[in-house]
mmCIF file of N, CA and C in Angstrom:
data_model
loop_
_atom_site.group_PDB
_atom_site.id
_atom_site.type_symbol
_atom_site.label_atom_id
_atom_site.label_comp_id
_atom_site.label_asym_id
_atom_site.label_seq_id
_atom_site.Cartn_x
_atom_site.Cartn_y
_atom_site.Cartn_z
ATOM 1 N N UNK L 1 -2.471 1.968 7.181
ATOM 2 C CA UNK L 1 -3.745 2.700 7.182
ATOM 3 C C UNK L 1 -3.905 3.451 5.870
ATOM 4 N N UNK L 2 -3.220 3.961 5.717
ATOM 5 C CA UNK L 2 -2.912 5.196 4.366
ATOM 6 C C UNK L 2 -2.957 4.033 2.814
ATOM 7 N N UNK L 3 -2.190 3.319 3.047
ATOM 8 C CA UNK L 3 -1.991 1.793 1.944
ATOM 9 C C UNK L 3 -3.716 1.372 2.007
ATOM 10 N N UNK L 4 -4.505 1.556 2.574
ATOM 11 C CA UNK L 4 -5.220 0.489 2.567
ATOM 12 C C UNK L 4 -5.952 1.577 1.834
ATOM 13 N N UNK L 5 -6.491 2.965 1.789
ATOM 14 C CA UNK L 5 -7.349 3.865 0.314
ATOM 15 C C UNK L 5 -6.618 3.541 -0.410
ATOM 16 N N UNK L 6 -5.446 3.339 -0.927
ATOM 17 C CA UNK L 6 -4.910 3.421 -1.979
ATOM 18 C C UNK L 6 -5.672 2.075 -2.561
ATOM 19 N N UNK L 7 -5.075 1.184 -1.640
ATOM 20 C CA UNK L 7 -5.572 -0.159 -2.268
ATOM 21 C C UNK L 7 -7.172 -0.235 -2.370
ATOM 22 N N UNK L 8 -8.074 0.314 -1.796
ATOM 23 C CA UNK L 8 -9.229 -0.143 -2.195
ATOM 24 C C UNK L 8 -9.643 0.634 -3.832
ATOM 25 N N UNK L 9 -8.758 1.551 -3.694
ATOM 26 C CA UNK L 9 -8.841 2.091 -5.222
ATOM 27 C C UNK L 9 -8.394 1.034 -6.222
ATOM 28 N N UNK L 10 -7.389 0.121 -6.029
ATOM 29 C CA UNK L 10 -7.226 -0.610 -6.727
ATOM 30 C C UNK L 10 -7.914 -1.996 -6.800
ATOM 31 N N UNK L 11 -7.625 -2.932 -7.477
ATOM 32 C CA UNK L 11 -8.458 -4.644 -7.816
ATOM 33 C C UNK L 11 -8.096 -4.616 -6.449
ATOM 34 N N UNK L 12 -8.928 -5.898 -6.325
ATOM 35 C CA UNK L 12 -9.224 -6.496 -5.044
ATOM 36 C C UNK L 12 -8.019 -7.313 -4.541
ATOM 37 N N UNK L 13 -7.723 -7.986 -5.956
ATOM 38 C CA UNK L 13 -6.419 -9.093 -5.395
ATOM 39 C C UNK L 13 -5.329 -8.534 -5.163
ATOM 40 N N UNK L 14 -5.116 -7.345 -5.746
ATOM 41 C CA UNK L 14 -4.235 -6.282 -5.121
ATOM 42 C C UNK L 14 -4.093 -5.842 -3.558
ATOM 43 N N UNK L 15 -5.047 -5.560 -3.245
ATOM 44 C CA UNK L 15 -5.786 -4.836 -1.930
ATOM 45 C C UNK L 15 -5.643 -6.010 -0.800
ATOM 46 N N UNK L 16 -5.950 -6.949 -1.283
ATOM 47 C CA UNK L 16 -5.548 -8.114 -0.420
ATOM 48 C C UNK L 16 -4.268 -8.152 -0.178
ATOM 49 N N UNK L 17 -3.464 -8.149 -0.748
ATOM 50 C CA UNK L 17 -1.873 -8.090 -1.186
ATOM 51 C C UNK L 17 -1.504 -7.137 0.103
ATOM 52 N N UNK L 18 -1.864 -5.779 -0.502
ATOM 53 C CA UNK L 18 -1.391 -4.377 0.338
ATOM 54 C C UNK L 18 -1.954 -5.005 2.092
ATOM 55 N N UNK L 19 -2.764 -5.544 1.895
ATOM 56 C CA UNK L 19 -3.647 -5.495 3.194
ATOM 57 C C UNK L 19 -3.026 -6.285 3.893
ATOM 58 N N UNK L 20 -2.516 -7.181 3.655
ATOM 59 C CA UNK L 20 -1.658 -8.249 4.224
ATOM 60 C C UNK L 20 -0.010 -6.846 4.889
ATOM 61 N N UNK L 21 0.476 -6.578 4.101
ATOM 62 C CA UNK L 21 1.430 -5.800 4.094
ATOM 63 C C UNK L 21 1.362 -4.914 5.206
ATOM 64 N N UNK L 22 -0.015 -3.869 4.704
ATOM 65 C CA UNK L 22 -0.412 -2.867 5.848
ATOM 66 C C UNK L 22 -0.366 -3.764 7.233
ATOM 67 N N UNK L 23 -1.089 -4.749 7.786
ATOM 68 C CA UNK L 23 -1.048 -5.205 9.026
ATOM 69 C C UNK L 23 0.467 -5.327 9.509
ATOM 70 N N UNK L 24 1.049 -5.909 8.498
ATOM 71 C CA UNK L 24 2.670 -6.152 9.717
ATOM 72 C C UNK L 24 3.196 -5.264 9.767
ATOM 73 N N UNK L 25 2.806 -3.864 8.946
ATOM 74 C CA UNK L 25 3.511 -2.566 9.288
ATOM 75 C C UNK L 25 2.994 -2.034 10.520
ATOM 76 N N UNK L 26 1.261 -2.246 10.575
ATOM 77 C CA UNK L 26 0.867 -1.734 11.673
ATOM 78 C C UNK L 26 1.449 -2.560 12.983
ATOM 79 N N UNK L 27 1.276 -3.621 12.480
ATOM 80 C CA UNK L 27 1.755 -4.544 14.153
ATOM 81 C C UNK L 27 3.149 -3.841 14.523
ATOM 82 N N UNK L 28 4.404 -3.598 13.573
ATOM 83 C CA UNK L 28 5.651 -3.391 14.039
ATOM 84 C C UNK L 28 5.621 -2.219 14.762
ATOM 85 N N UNK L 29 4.587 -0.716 13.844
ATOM 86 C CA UNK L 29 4.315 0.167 15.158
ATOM 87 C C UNK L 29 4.233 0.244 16.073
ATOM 88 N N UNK L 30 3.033 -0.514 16.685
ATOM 89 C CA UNK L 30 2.390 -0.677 18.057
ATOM 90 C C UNK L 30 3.313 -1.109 19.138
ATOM 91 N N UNK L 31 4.326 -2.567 18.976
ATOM 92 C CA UNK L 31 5.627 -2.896 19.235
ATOM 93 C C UNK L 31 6.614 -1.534 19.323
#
């Protein structure tokens, strides 16, 4: 969640990157 302002501050192909990242962090939470 927090990764994903950061990343929209940054390029896009970045943000995609993080965004990918952020989800399997969030999924392992929820688990």
């Amino acid at each position: 969640a927090k990764w994903l302002n950061i990343a929209i501050i940054s390029s896009d192909k970045r943000f995609e990157e993080i965004k990918g990242i952020t989800v399997i962090w969030d999924d392992e939470k929820k688990y």
